[in-house]
PDB file of C-alpha atoms in Angstrom:
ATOM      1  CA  UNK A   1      25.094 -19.319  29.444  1.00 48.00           C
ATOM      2  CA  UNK A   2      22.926 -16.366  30.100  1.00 58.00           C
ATOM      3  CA  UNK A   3      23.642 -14.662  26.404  1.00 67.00           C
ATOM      4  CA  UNK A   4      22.539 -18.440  24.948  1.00 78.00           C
ATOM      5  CA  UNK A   5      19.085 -17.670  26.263  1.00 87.00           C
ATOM      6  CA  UNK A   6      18.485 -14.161  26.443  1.00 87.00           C
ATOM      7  CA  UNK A   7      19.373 -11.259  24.243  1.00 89.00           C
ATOM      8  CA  UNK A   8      18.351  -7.390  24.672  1.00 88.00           C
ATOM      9  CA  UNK A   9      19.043  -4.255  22.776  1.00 87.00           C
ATOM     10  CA  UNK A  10      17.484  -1.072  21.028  1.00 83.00           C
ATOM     11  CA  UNK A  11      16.528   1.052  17.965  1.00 83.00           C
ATOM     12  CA  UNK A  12      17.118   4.879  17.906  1.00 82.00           C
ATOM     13  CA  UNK A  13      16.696   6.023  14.509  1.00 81.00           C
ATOM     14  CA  UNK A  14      15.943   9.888  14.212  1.00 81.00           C
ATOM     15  CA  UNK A  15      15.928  12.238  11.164  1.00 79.00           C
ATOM     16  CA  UNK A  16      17.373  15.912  11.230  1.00 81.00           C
ATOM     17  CA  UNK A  17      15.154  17.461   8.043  1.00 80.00           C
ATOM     18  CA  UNK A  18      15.830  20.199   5.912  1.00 84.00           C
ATOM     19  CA  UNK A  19      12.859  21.316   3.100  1.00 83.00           C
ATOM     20  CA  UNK A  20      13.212  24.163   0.903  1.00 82.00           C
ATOM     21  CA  UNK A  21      10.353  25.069  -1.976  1.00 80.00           C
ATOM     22  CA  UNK A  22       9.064  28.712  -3.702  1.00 78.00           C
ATOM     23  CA  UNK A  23       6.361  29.397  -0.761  1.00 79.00           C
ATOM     24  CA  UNK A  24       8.540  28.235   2.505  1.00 80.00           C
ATOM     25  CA  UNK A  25      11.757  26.861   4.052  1.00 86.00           C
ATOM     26  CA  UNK A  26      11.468  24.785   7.155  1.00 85.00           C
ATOM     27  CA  UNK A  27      14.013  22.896   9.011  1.00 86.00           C
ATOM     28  CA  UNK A  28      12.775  20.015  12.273  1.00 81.00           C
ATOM     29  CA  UNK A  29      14.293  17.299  14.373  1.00 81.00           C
ATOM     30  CA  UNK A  30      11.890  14.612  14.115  1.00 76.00           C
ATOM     31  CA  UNK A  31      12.566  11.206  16.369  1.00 76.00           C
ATOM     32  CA  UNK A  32      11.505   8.166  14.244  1.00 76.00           C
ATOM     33  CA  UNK A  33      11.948   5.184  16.770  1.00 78.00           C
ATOM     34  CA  UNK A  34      12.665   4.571  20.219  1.00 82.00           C
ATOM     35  CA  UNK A  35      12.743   1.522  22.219  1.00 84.00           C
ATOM     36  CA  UNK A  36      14.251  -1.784  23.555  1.00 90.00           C
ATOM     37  CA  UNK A  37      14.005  -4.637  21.640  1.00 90.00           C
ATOM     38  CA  UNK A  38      14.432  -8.482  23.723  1.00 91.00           C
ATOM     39  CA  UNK A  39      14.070 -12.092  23.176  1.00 93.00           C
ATOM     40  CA  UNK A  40      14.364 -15.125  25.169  1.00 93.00           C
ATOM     41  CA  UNK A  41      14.825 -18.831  23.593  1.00 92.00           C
ATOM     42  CA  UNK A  42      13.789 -21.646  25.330  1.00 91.00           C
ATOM     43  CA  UNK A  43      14.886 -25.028  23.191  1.00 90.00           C
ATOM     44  CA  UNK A  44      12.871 -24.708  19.746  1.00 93.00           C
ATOM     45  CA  UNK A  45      11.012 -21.767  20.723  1.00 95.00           C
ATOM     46  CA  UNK A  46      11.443 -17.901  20.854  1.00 95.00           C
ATOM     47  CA  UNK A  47      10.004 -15.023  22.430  1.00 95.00           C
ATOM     48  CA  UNK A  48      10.519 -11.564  20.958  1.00 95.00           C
ATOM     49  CA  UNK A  49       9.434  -7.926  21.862  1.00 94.00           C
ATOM     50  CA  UNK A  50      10.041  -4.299  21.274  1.00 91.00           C
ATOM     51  CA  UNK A  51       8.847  -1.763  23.746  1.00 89.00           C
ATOM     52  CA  UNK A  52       8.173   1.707  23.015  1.00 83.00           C
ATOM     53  CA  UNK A  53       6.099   3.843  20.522  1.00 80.00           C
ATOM     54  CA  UNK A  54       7.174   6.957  19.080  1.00 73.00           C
ATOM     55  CA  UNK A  55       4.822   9.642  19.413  1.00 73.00           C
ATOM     56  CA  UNK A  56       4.300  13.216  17.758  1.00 71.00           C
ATOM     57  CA  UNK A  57       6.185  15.847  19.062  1.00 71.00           C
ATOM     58  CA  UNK A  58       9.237  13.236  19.637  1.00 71.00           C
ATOM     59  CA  UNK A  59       7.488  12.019  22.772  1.00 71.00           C
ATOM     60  CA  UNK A  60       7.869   8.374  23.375  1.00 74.00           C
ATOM     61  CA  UNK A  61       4.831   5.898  25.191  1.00 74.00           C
ATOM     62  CA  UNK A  62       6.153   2.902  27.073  1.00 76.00           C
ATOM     63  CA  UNK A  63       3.676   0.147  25.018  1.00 82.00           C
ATOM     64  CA  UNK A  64       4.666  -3.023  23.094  1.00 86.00           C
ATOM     65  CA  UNK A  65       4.162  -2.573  19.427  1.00 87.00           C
ATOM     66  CA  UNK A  66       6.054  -5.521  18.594  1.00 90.00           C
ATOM     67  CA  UNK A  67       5.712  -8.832  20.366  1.00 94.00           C
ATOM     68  CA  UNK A  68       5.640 -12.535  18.466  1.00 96.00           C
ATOM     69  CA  UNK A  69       6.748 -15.949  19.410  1.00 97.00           C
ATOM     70  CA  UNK A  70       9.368 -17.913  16.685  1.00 97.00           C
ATOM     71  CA  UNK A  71       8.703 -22.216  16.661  1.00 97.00           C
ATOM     72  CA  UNK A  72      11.390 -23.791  14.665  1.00 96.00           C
ATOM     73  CA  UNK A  73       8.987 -26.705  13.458  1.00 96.00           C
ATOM     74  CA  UNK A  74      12.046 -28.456  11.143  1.00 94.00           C
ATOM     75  CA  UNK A  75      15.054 -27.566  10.101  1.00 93.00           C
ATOM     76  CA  UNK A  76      13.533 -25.674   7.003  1.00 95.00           C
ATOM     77  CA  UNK A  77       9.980 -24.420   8.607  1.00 97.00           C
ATOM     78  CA  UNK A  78       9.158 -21.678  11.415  1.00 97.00           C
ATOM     79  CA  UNK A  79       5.933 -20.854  12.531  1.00 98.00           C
ATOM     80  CA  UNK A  80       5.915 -17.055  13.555  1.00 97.00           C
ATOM     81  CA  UNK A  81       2.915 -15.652  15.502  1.00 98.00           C
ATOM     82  CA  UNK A  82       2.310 -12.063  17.074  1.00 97.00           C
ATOM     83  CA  UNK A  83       2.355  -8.465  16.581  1.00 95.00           C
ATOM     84  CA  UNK A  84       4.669  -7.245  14.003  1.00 93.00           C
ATOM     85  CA  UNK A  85       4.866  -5.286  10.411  1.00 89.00           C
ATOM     86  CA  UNK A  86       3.805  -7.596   7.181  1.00 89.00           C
ATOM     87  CA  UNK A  87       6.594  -9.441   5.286  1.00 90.00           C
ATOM     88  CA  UNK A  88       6.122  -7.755   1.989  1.00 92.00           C
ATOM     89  CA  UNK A  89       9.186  -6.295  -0.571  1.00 90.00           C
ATOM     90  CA  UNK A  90      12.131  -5.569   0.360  1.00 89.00           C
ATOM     91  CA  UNK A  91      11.225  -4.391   4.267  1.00 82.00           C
ATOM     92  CA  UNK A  92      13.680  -1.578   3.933  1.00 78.00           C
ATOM     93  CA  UNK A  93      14.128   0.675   7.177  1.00 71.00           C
ATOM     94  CA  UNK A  94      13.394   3.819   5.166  1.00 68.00           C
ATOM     95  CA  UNK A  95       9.602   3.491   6.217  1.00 59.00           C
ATOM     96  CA  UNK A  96       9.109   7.453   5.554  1.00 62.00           C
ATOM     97  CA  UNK A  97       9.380   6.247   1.779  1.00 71.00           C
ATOM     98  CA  UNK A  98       7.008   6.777  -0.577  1.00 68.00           C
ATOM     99  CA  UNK A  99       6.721   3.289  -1.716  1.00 76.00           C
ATOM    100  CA  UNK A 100       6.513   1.806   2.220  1.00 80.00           C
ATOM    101  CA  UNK A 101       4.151   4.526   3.102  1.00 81.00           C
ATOM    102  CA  UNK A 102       2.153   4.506  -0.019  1.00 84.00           C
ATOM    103  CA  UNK A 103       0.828   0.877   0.462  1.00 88.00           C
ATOM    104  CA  UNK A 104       0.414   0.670   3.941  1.00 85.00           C
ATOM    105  CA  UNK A 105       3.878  -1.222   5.342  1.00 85.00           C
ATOM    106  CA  UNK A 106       5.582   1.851   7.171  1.00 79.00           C
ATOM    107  CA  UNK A 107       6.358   2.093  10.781  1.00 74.00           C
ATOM    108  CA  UNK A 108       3.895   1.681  13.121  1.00 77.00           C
ATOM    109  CA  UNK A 109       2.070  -0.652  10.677  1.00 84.00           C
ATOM    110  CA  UNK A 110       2.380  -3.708  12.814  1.00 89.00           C
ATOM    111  CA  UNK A 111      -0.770  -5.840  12.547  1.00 93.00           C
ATOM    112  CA  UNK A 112      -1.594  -8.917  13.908  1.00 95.00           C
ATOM    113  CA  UNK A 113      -0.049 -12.153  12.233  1.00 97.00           C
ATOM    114  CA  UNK A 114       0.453 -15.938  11.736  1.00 98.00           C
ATOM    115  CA  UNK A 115       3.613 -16.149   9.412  1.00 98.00           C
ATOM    116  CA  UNK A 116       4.564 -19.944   8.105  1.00 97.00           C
ATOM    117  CA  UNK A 117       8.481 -19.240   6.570  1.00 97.00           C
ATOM    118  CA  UNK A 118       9.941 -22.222   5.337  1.00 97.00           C
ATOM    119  CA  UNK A 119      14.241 -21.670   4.094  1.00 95.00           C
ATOM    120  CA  UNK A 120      16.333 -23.541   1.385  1.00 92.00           C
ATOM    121  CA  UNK A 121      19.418 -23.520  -0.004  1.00 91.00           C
ATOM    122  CA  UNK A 122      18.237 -21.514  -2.507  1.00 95.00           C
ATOM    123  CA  UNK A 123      14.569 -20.404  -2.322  1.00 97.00           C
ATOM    124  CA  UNK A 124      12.970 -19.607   0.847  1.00 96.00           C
ATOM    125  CA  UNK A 125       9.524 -18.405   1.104  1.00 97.00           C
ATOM    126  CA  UNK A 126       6.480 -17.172   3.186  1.00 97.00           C
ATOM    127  CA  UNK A 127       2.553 -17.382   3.855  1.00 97.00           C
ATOM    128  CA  UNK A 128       0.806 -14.970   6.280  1.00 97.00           C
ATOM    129  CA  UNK A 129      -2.641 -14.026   7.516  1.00 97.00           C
ATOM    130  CA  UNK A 130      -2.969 -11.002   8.686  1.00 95.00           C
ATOM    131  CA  UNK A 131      -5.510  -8.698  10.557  1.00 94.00           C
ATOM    132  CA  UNK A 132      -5.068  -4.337  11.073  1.00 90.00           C
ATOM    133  CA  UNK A 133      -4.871  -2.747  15.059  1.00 86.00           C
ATOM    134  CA  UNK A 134      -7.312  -0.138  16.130  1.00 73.00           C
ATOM    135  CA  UNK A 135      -9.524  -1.302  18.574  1.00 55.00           C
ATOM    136  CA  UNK A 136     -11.676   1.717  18.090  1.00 55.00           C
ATOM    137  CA  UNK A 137     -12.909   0.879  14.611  1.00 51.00           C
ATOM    138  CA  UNK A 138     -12.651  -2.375  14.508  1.00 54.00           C
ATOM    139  CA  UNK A 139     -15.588  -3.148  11.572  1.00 60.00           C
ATOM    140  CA  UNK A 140     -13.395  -1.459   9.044  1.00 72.00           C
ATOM    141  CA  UNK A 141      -9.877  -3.281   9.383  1.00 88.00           C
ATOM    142  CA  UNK A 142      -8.287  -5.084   6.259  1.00 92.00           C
ATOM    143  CA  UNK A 143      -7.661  -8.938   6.787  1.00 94.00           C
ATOM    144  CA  UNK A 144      -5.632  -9.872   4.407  1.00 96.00           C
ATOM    145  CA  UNK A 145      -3.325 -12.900   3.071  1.00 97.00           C
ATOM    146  CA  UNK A 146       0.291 -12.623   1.711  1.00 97.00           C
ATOM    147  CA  UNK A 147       2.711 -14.620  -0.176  1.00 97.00           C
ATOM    148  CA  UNK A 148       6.370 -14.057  -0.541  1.00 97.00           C
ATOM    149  CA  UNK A 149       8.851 -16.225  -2.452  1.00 98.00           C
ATOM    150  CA  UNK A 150      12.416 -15.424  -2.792  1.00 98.00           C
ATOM    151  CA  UNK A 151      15.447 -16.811  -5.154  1.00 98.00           C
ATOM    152  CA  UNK A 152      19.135 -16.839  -3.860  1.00 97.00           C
ATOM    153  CA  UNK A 153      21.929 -17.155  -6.797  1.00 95.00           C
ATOM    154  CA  UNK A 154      25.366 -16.813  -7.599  1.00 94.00           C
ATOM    155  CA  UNK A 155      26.131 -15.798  -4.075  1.00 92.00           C
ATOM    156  CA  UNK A 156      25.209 -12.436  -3.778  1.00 94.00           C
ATOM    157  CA  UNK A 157      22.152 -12.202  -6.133  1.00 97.00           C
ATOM    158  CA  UNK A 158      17.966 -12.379  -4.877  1.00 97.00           C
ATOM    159  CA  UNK A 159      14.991 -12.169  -6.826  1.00 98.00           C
ATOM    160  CA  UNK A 160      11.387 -12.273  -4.646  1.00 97.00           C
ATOM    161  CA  UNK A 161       8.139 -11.726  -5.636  1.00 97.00           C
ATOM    162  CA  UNK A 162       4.988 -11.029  -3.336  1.00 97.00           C
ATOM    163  CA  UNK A 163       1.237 -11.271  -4.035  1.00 98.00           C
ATOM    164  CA  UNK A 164      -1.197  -9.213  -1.073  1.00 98.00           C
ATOM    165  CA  UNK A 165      -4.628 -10.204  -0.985  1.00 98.00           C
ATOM    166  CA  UNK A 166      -6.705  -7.989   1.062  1.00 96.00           C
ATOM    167  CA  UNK A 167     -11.129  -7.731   2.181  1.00 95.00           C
ATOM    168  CA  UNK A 168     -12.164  -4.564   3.852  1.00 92.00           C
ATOM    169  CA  UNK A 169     -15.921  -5.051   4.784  1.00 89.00           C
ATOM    170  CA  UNK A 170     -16.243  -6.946   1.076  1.00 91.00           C
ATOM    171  CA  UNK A 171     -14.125  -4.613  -0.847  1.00 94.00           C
ATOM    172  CA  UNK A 172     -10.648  -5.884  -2.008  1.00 96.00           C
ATOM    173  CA  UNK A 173      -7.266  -4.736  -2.534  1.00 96.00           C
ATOM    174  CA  UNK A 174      -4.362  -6.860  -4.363  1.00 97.00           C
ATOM    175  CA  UNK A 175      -0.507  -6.615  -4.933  1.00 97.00           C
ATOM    176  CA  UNK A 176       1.626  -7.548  -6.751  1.00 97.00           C
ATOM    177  CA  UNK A 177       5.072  -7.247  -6.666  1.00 96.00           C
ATOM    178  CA  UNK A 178       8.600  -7.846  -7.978  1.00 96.00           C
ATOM    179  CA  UNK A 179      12.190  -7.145  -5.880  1.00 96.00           C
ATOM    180  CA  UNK A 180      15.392  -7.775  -6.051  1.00 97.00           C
ATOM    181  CA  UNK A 181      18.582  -7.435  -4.331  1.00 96.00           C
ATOM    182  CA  UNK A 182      21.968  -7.427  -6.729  1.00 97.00           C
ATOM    183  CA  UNK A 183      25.029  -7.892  -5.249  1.00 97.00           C
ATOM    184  CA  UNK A 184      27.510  -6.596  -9.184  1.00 96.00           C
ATOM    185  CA  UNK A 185      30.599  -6.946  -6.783  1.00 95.00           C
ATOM    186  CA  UNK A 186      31.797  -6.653  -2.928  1.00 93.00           C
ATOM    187  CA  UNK A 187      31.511  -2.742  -3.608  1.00 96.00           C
ATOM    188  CA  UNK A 188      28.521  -2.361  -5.869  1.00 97.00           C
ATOM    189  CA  UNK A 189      25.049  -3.234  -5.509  1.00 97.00           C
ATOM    190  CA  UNK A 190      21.165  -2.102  -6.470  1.00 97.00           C
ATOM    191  CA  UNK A 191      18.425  -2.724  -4.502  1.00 96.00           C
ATOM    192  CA  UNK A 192      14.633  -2.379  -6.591  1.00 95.00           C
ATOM    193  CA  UNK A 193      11.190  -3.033  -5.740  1.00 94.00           C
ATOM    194  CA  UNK A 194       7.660  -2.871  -8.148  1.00 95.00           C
ATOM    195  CA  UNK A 195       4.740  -3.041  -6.558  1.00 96.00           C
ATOM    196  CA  UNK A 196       1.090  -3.011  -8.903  1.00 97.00           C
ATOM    197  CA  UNK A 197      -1.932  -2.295  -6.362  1.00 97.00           C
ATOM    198  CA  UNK A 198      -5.650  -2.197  -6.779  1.00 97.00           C
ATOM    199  CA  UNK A 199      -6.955  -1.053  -4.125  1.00 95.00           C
ATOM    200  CA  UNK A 200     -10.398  -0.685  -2.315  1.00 94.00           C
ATOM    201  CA  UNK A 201     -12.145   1.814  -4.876  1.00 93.00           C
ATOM    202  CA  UNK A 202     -10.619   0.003  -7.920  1.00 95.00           C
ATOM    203  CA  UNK A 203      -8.151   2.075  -8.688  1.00 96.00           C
ATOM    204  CA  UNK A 204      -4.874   1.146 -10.210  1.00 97.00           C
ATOM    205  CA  UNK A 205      -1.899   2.317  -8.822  1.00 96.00           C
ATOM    206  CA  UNK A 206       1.836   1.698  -9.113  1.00 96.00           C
ATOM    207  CA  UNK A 207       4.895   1.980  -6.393  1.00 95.00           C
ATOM    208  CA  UNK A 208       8.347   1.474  -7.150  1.00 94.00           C
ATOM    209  CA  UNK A 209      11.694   2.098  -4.863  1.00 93.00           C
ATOM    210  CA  UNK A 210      15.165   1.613  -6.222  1.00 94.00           C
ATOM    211  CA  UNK A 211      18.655   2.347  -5.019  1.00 95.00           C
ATOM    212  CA  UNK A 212      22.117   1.992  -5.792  1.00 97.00           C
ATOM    213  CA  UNK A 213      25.087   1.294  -3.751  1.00 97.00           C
ATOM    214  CA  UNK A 214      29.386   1.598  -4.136  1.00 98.00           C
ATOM    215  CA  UNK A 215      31.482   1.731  -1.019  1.00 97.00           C
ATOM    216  CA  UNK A 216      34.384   3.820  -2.189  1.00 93.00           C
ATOM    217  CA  UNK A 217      35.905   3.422   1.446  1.00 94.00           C
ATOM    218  CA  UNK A 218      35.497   0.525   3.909  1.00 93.00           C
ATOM    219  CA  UNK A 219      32.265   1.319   5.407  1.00 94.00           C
ATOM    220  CA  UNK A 220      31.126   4.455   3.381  1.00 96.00           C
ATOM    221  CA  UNK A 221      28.996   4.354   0.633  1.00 97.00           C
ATOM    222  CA  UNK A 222      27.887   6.791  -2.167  1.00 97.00           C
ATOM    223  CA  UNK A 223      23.859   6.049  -2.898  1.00 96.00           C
ATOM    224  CA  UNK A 224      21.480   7.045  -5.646  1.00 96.00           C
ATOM    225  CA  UNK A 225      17.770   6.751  -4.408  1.00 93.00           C
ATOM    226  CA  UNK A 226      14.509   7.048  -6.081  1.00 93.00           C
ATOM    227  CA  UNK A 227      11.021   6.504  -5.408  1.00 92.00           C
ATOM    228  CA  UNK A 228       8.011   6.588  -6.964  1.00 93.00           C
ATOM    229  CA  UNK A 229       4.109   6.040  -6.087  1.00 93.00           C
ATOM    230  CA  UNK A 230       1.018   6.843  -8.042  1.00 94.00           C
ATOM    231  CA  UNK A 231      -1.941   5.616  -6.226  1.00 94.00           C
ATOM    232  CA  UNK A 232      -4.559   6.132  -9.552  1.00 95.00           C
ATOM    233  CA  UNK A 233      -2.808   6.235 -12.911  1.00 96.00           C
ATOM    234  CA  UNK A 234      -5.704   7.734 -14.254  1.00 95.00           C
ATOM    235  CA  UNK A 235      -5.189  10.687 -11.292  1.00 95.00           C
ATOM    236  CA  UNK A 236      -1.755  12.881 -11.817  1.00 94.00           C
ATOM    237  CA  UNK A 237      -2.696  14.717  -8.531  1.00 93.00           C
ATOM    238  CA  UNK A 238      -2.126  11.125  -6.518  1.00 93.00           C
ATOM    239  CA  UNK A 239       1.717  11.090  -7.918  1.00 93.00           C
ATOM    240  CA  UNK A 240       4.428  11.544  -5.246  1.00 91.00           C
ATOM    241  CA  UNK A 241       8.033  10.749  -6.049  1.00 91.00           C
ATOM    242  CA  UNK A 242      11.757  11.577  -5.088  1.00 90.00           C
ATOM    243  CA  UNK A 243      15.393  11.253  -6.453  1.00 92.00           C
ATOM    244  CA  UNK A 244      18.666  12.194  -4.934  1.00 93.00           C
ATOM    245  CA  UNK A 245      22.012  11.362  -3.713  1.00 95.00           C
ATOM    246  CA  UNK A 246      23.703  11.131  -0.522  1.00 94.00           C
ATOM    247  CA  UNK A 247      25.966   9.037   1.617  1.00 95.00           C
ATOM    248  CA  UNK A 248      25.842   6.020   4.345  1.00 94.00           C
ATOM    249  CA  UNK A 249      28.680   5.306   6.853  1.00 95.00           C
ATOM    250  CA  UNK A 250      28.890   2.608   9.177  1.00 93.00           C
ATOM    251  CA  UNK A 251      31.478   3.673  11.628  1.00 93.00           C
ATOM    252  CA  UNK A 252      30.950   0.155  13.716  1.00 88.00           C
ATOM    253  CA  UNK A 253      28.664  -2.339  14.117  1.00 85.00           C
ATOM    254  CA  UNK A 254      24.384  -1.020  14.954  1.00 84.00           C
ATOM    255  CA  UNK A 255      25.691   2.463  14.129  1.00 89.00           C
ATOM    256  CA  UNK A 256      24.275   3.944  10.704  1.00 91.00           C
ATOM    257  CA  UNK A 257      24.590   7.793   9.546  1.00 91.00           C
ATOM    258  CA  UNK A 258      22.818   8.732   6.798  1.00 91.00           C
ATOM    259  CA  UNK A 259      22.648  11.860   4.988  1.00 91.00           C
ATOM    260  CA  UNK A 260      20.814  12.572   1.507  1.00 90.00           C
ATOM    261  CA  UNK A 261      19.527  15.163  -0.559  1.00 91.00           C
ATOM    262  CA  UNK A 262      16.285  14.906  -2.389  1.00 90.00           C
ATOM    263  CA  UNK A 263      14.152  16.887  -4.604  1.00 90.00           C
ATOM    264  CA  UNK A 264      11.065  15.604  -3.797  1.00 86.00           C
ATOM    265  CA  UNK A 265       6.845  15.647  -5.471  1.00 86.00           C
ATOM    266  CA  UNK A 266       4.444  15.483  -2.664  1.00 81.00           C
ATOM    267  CA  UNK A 267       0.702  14.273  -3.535  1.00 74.00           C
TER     268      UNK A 267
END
């Protein structure tokens, strides 16, 4: 009875680093998330928070960055409301990405939301308004409006697209975006995102993530990875990408090791 009602658990995700150019080699721990997720369900209705903030330094500060309620309205529509970080691509976990980073939609990017999702067989998709946290300079915060739409097919196959729509103090900033999730067989698969962004000073940018998948052994997987952001087009100092290869087990269920090895362009 009690697990029909409540549910707790926790995120630990940490990073062990390793850079190496012609001016400096530097090697750090850095701690990327800690803290205790729970949720209690009372008939059509949800309650959901995470507790805990990852500082600098790998300190952690007992605060709520996450915290929304879930109403099942139908069987098809849910009303989502809270604190929580914008539906918008693929919403990998690899927030230190480029692409997340680039446009705004890495951790600690939580905002605050009202999220209608409604679910099909086959196409589900989302509408959100959304406003930025920091109480401090509160004049200057993007409030924006999102659209997702996503396409399920042939089992294992998803197309999306998104469209951002964003007013900072009368200046604007649109998105729009493509992903897609491919499934080629129960061992291979690609994941791929393309995002085009103009942002608040008119400038044209472009962000794009993709990565490919084959589990050669139950539970191990070899991936290629590549990312790529250029906030101005017209501006060769604003690119930043990476490619590389490395490998992902899953030893049991919530545990994930990851290890990859990048050369990397840093704008």
């Amino acid at each position: 009875f009690f697990k029909k009602w409540f549910n707790i658990g926790g995120n630990l995700r940490a990073l062990q680093l390793k850079t190496e150019n012609s001016q400096m080699k530097r090697a750090m721990f850095i701690r990327m998330q800690t803290g205790v997720e729970s949720s209690i369900k009372m008939g059509n209705l949800k309650l959901v928070a995470f507790f805990g903030k990852q500082e600098q330094g790998n300190m952690v500060r007992g605060e709520f960055t996450r915290f929304y309620s879930i109403y099942q309205l139908t069987d098809e529509l849910t009303l989502r409301a809270g604190r929580f970080i914008p539906n918008f691509g693929l919403n990998i976990a690899e927030h230190t990405l480029a692409t997340r980073k680039g446009l705004g939609f890495d951790e600690g990017s939580e905002r605050d939301q009202v999220e209608l999702m409604w679910g099909g067989e086959k196409w589900n998709s989302s509408l959100t308004l959304s406003k930025q946290i920091n109480t401090r300079n509160s004049n200057t915060l993007e409030k924006a409006a999102s659209f997702q739409v996503n396409y399920n097919f042939l089992d294992s196959y998803r197309v999306g697209a998104d469209l951002w729509l964003g007013d900072r103090l009368g200046k604007k900033r649109q998105i729009i975006g493509g992903h897609a999730v491919l499934g080629f067989s129960e061992k291979i698969y690609y994941l791929t995102e393309f995002n085009l962004q103009k942002d608040f000073n008119n400038n044209h940018g472009l962000f794009h993530f993709s990565k490919f998948g084959y589990e050669f052994v139950k539970g191990l997987h070899f991936i290629v990875l590549e990312d790529y952001k250029k906030n101005d087009l017209k501006n060769e100092k604003t690119l930043a990408n990476s490619h590389g290869v490395g490998l992902e087990w899953y030893p049991r269920p919530h545990f994930e090791f990851e290890g990859i090895m990048s050369k990397k362009r840093v704008a």
